[in-house]
């Protein structure tokens, strides 16, 4: 098979015409978190999205090599956006060396995206423990069973590790919070709200921290 035959359709011709209503500066909330809350509520109720809190987290290691993965947003407020992970994972190792991070919410059915850039820091252990207690029992065990991002011999090895933990901590019994697991809070420095429009003339409005506790709003060319 030649390179020309590798893809059975014409990627260059694949496009959708976005017909959504626009986004104007006069409609924006005073802060990006308030605006995010508005859009998130719409995404969670009317957006037709499987997991509206799914976001792509992009990091770079000490040598500048980037990596991305999808995780779930678990909390947001004026202090930032929170997700949880194994502190031995690739993303956590990247953030230990370089705390600059980008979050992308790809709400394609709504022709919307939200892009957050900022700095990540670990959440406190009390906050982590409080969230861990809300996880289903199986997910609590999974946090112990998986050494995230490390090489595992086989699926059977992973299943065996989980089964051993399930026997040690049966349903209804409290599972201790793993010391190697916890949250990151991303403190935003900029938040862009992207609304698809006709003819690729999209609306892109970006909040940027002004250094004095406020936000500057700029319109970006699509």
PDB file of N, CA, C and O in Angstrom, residues 42-84:
ATOM      1  N   UNK A  42     -24.055  24.606  30.466  1.00  0.00           N
ATOM      2  CA  UNK A  42     -24.678  24.311  29.178  1.00  0.00           C
ATOM      3  C   UNK A  42     -24.125  23.015  28.594  1.00  0.00           C
ATOM      4  O   UNK A  42     -24.878  22.196  28.038  1.00  0.00           O
ATOM      5  N   UNK A  43     -22.818  22.807  28.724  1.00  0.00           N
ATOM      6  CA  UNK A  43     -22.211  21.587  28.201  1.00  0.00           C
ATOM      7  C   UNK A  43     -22.739  20.358  28.926  1.00  0.00           C
ATOM      8  O   UNK A  43     -22.960  19.304  28.319  1.00  0.00           O
ATOM      9  N   UNK A  44     -22.945  20.487  30.236  1.00  0.00           N
ATOM     10  CA  UNK A  44     -23.373  19.346  31.042  1.00  0.00           C
ATOM     11  C   UNK A  44     -24.858  19.029  30.875  1.00  0.00           C
ATOM     12  O   UNK A  44     -25.268  17.884  31.094  1.00  0.00           O
ATOM     13  N   UNK A  45     -25.647  20.019  30.473  1.00  0.00           N
ATOM     14  CA  UNK A  45     -27.096  19.801  30.392  1.00  0.00           C
ATOM     15  C   UNK A  45     -27.614  19.716  28.956  1.00  0.00           C
ATOM     16  O   UNK A  45     -28.490  18.905  28.661  1.00  0.00           O
ATOM     17  N   UNK A  46     -27.065  20.534  28.060  1.00  0.00           N
ATOM     18  CA  UNK A  46     -27.606  20.621  26.698  1.00  0.00           C
ATOM     19  C   UNK A  46     -26.597  20.259  25.616  1.00  0.00           C
ATOM     20  O   UNK A  46     -26.949  20.264  24.435  1.00  0.00           O
ATOM     21  N   UNK A  47     -25.368  19.961  25.996  1.00  0.00           N
ATOM     22  CA  UNK A  47     -24.315  19.837  24.995  1.00  0.00           C
ATOM     23  C   UNK A  47     -24.224  18.505  24.286  1.00  0.00           C
ATOM     24  O   UNK A  47     -23.516  18.383  23.287  1.00  0.00           O
ATOM     25  N   UNK A  48     -24.934  17.492  24.774  1.00  0.00           N
ATOM     26  CA  UNK A  48     -24.839  16.189  24.142  1.00  0.00           C
ATOM     27  C   UNK A  48     -23.466  15.562  24.264  1.00  0.00           C
ATOM     28  O   UNK A  48     -23.052  14.778  23.403  1.00  0.00           O
ATOM     29  N   UNK A  49     -22.760  15.864  25.352  1.00  0.00           N
ATOM     30  CA  UNK A  49     -21.395  15.387  25.554  1.00  0.00           C
ATOM     31  C   UNK A  49     -21.384  14.188  26.484  1.00  0.00           C
ATOM     32  O   UNK A  49     -22.101  14.161  27.491  1.00  0.00           O
ATOM     33  N   UNK A  50     -20.546  13.204  26.177  1.00  0.00           N
ATOM     34  CA  UNK A  50     -20.444  12.011  27.011  1.00  0.00           C
ATOM     35  C   UNK A  50     -19.867  12.350  28.382  1.00  0.00           C
ATOM     36  O   UNK A  50     -20.406  11.956  29.417  1.00  0.00           O
ATOM     37  N   UNK A  51     -18.772  13.086  28.405  1.00  0.00           N
ATOM     38  CA  UNK A  51     -18.152  13.519  29.665  1.00  0.00           C
ATOM     39  C   UNK A  51     -17.743  14.984  29.514  1.00  0.00           C
ATOM     40  O   UNK A  51     -16.635  15.283  29.086  1.00  0.00           O
ATOM     41  N   UNK A  52     -18.630  15.907  29.860  1.00  0.00           N
ATOM     42  CA  UNK A  52     -18.314  17.330  29.667  1.00  0.00           C
ATOM     43  C   UNK A  52     -17.122  17.795  30.486  1.00  0.00           C
ATOM     44  O   UNK A  52     -16.509  18.810  30.143  1.00  0.00           O
ATOM     45  N   UNK A  53     -16.782  17.063  31.567  1.00  0.00           N
ATOM     46  CA  UNK A  53     -15.636  17.467  32.381  1.00  0.00           C
ATOM     47  C   UNK A  53     -14.329  16.828  31.912  1.00  0.00           C
ATOM     48  O   UNK A  53     -13.299  16.978  32.567  1.00  0.00           O
ATOM     49  N   UNK A  54     -14.362  16.128  30.772  1.00  0.00           N
ATOM     50  CA  UNK A  54     -13.123  15.594  30.200  1.00  0.00           C
ATOM     51  C   UNK A  54     -12.310  16.739  29.596  1.00  0.00           C
ATOM     52  O   UNK A  54     -12.852  17.589  28.884  1.00  0.00           O
ATOM     53  N   UNK A  55     -11.026  16.751  29.875  1.00  0.00           N
ATOM     54  CA  UNK A  55     -10.154  17.803  29.351  1.00  0.00           C
ATOM     55  C   UNK A  55      -8.809  17.200  28.975  1.00  0.00           C
ATOM     56  O   UNK A  55      -8.361  16.219  29.565  1.00  0.00           O
ATOM     57  N   UNK A  56      -8.178  17.799  27.988  1.00  0.00           N
ATOM     58  CA  UNK A  56      -6.846  17.386  27.573  1.00  0.00           C
ATOM     59  C   UNK A  56      -5.827  18.200  28.362  1.00  0.00           C
ATOM     60  O   UNK A  56      -5.847  19.435  28.320  1.00  0.00           O
ATOM     61  N   UNK A  57      -4.981  17.498  29.106  1.00  0.00           N
ATOM     62  CA  UNK A  57      -3.940  18.155  29.901  1.00  0.00           C
ATOM     63  C   UNK A  57      -2.616  18.017  29.158  1.00  0.00           C
ATOM     64  O   UNK A  57      -2.171  16.895  28.882  1.00  0.00           O
ATOM     65  N   UNK A  58      -2.004  19.144  28.841  1.00  0.00           N
ATOM     66  CA  UNK A  58      -0.731  19.138  28.128  1.00  0.00           C
ATOM     67  C   UNK A  58       0.378  19.673  29.025  1.00  0.00           C
ATOM     68  O   UNK A  58       0.223  20.722  29.661  1.00  0.00           O
ATOM     69  N   UNK A  59       1.456  18.902  29.092  1.00  0.00           N
ATOM     70  CA  UNK A  59       2.617  19.258  29.907  1.00  0.00           C
ATOM     71  C   UNK A  59       3.873  19.159  29.063  1.00  0.00           C
ATOM     72  O   UNK A  59       3.848  18.650  27.942  1.00  0.00           O
ATOM     73  N   UNK A  60       4.980  19.627  29.612  1.00  0.00           N
ATOM     74  CA  UNK A  60       6.282  19.466  28.967  1.00  0.00           C
ATOM     75  C   UNK A  60       7.290  19.141  30.054  1.00  0.00           C
ATOM     76  O   UNK A  60       7.222  19.675  31.164  1.00  0.00           O
ATOM     77  N   UNK A  61       8.229  18.255  29.715  1.00  0.00           N
ATOM     78  CA  UNK A  61       9.225  17.872  30.716  1.00  0.00           C
ATOM     79  C   UNK A  61      10.348  18.895  30.775  1.00  0.00           C
ATOM     80  O   UNK A  61      10.298  19.947  30.115  1.00  0.00           O
ATOM     81  N   UNK A  62      11.365  18.609  31.558  1.00  0.00           N
ATOM     82  CA  UNK A  62      12.458  19.562  31.766  1.00  0.00           C
ATOM     83  C   UNK A  62      13.202  19.871  30.470  1.00  0.00           C
ATOM     84  O   UNK A  62      13.807  20.937  30.334  1.00  0.00           O
ATOM     85  N   UNK A  63      13.162  18.946  29.499  1.00  0.00           N
ATOM     86  CA  UNK A  63      13.822  19.157  28.205  1.00  0.00           C
ATOM     87  C   UNK A  63      12.883  19.785  27.178  1.00  0.00           C
ATOM     88  O   UNK A  63      13.263  19.985  26.026  1.00  0.00           O
ATOM     89  N   UNK A  64      11.653  20.087  27.584  1.00  0.00           N
ATOM     90  CA  UNK A  64      10.693  20.717  26.682  1.00  0.00           C
ATOM     91  C   UNK A  64       9.908  19.757  25.828  1.00  0.00           C
ATOM     92  O   UNK A  64       9.157  20.193  24.946  1.00  0.00           O
ATOM     93  N   UNK A  65      10.022  18.438  26.053  1.00  0.00           N
ATOM     94  CA  UNK A  65       9.269  17.465  25.270  1.00  0.00           C
ATOM     95  C   UNK A  65       7.824  17.425  25.752  1.00  0.00           C
ATOM     96  O   UNK A  65       7.565  17.143  26.926  1.00  0.00           O
ATOM     97  N   UNK A  66       6.862  17.701  24.857  1.00  0.00           N
ATOM     98  CA  UNK A  66       5.460  17.793  25.279  1.00  0.00           C
ATOM     99  C   UNK A  66       4.787  16.431  25.339  1.00  0.00           C
ATOM    100  O   UNK A  66       5.216  15.463  24.704  1.00  0.00           O
ATOM    101  N   UNK A  67       3.708  16.363  26.106  1.00  0.00           N
ATOM    102  CA  UNK A  67       2.836  15.192  26.119  1.00  0.00           C
ATOM    103  C   UNK A  67       1.441  15.645  26.524  1.00  0.00           C
ATOM    104  O   UNK A  67       1.277  16.640  27.229  1.00  0.00           O
ATOM    105  N   UNK A  68       0.447  14.913  26.035  1.00  0.00           N
ATOM    106  CA  UNK A  68      -0.950  15.237  26.328  1.00  0.00           C
ATOM    107  C   UNK A  68      -1.700  13.967  26.680  1.00  0.00           C
ATOM    108  O   UNK A  68      -1.351  12.877  26.229  1.00  0.00           O
ATOM    109  N   UNK A  69      -2.747  14.140  27.481  1.00  0.00           N
ATOM    110  CA  UNK A  69      -3.630  13.043  27.849  1.00  0.00           C
ATOM    111  C   UNK A  69      -4.959  13.629  28.335  1.00  0.00           C
ATOM    112  O   UNK A  69      -5.024  14.812  28.695  1.00  0.00           O
ATOM    113  N   UNK A  70      -5.989  12.786  28.317  1.00  0.00           N
ATOM    114  CA  UNK A  70      -7.303  13.237  28.763  1.00  0.00           C
ATOM    115  C   UNK A  70      -7.525  12.818  30.211  1.00  0.00           C
ATOM    116  O   UNK A  70      -7.303  11.664  30.573  1.00  0.00           O
ATOM    117  N   UNK A  71      -7.924  13.766  31.029  1.00  0.00           N
ATOM    118  CA  UNK A  71      -8.276  13.490  32.428  1.00  0.00           C
ATOM    119  C   UNK A  71      -9.612  14.172  32.706  1.00  0.00           C
ATOM    120  O   UNK A  71     -10.147  14.903  31.869  1.00  0.00           O
ATOM    121  N   UNK A  72     -10.155  13.937  33.893  1.00  0.00           N
ATOM    122  CA  UNK A  72     -11.436  14.515  34.258  1.00  0.00           C
ATOM    123  C   UNK A  72     -11.252  15.662  35.250  1.00  0.00           C
ATOM    124  O   UNK A  72     -10.567  15.504  36.268  1.00  0.00           O
ATOM    125  N   UNK A  73     -11.858  16.790  34.950  1.00  0.00           N
ATOM    126  CA  UNK A  73     -11.909  17.906  35.894  1.00  0.00           C
ATOM    127  C   UNK A  73     -12.796  17.504  37.059  1.00  0.00           C
ATOM    128  O   UNK A  73     -13.911  17.017  36.863  1.00  0.00           O
ATOM    129  N   UNK A  74     -12.318  17.696  38.290  1.00  0.00           N
ATOM    130  CA  UNK A  74     -13.088  17.295  39.459  1.00  0.00           C
ATOM    131  C   UNK A  74     -13.558  18.458  40.322  1.00  0.00           C
ATOM    132  O   UNK A  74     -14.400  18.284  41.191  1.00  0.00           O
ATOM    133  N   UNK A  75     -13.029  19.639  40.091  1.00  0.00           N
ATOM    134  CA  UNK A  75     -13.476  20.802  40.864  1.00  0.00           C
ATOM    135  C   UNK A  75     -12.939  22.054  40.178  1.00  0.00           C
ATOM    136  O   UNK A  75     -11.871  22.026  39.558  1.00  0.00           O
ATOM    137  N   UNK A  76     -13.686  23.132  40.264  1.00  0.00           N
ATOM    138  CA  UNK A  76     -13.169  24.431  39.835  1.00  0.00           C
ATOM    139  C   UNK A  76     -13.832  25.515  40.668  1.00  0.00           C
ATOM    140  O   UNK A  76     -14.981  25.404  41.088  1.00  0.00           O
ATOM    141  N   UNK A  77     -13.066  26.551  40.934  1.00  0.00           N
ATOM    142  CA  UNK A  77     -13.565  27.724  41.642  1.00  0.00           C
ATOM    143  C   UNK A  77     -12.586  28.863  41.368  1.00  0.00           C
ATOM    144  O   UNK A  77     -11.743  28.752  40.455  1.00  0.00           O
ATOM    145  N   UNK A  78     -12.691  29.930  42.132  1.00  0.00           N
ATOM    146  CA  UNK A  78     -11.836  31.082  41.899  1.00  0.00           C
ATOM    147  C   UNK A  78     -10.360  30.808  42.069  1.00  0.00           C
ATOM    148  O   UNK A  78      -9.516  31.580  41.593  1.00  0.00           O
ATOM    149  N   UNK A  79     -10.025  29.696  42.733  1.00  0.00           N
ATOM    150  CA  UNK A  79      -8.614  29.357  42.938  1.00  0.00           C
ATOM    151  C   UNK A  79      -8.029  28.573  41.783  1.00  0.00           C
ATOM    152  O   UNK A  79      -6.812  28.477  41.657  1.00  0.00           O
ATOM    153  N   UNK A  80      -8.871  27.969  40.940  1.00  0.00           N
ATOM    154  CA  UNK A  80      -8.341  27.241  39.804  1.00  0.00           C
ATOM    155  C   UNK A  80      -9.118  25.983  39.480  1.00  0.00           C
ATOM    156  O   UNK A  80     -10.236  25.759  39.971  1.00  0.00           O
ATOM    157  N   UNK A  81      -8.500  25.127  38.654  1.00  0.00           N
ATOM    158  CA  UNK A  81      -9.109  23.923  38.111  1.00  0.00           C
ATOM    159  C   UNK A  81      -8.357  22.710  38.656  1.00  0.00           C
ATOM    160  O   UNK A  81      -7.130  22.650  38.554  1.00  0.00           O
ATOM    161  N   UNK A  82      -9.084  21.732  39.210  1.00  0.00           N
ATOM    162  CA  UNK A  82      -8.454  20.632  39.946  1.00  0.00           C
ATOM    163  C   UNK A  82      -8.684  19.290  39.244  1.00  0.00           C
ATOM    164  O   UNK A  82      -9.808  18.977  38.835  1.00  0.00           O
ATOM    165  N   UNK A  83      -7.610  18.504  39.131  1.00  0.00           N
ATOM    166  CA  UNK A  83      -7.723  17.108  38.703  1.00  0.00           C
ATOM    167  C   UNK A  83      -6.822  16.268  39.592  1.00  0.00           C
ATOM    168  O   UNK A  83      -5.963  16.785  40.312  1.00  0.00           O
ATOM    169  N   UNK A  84      -7.028  14.953  39.546  1.00  0.00           N
ATOM    170  CA  UNK A  84      -6.296  14.027  40.415  1.00  0.00           C
ATOM    171  C   UNK A  84      -5.560  12.992  39.584  1.00  0.00           C
ATOM    172  O   UNK A  84      -6.004  12.615  38.492  1.00  0.00           O
TER     173      UNK A  84
END
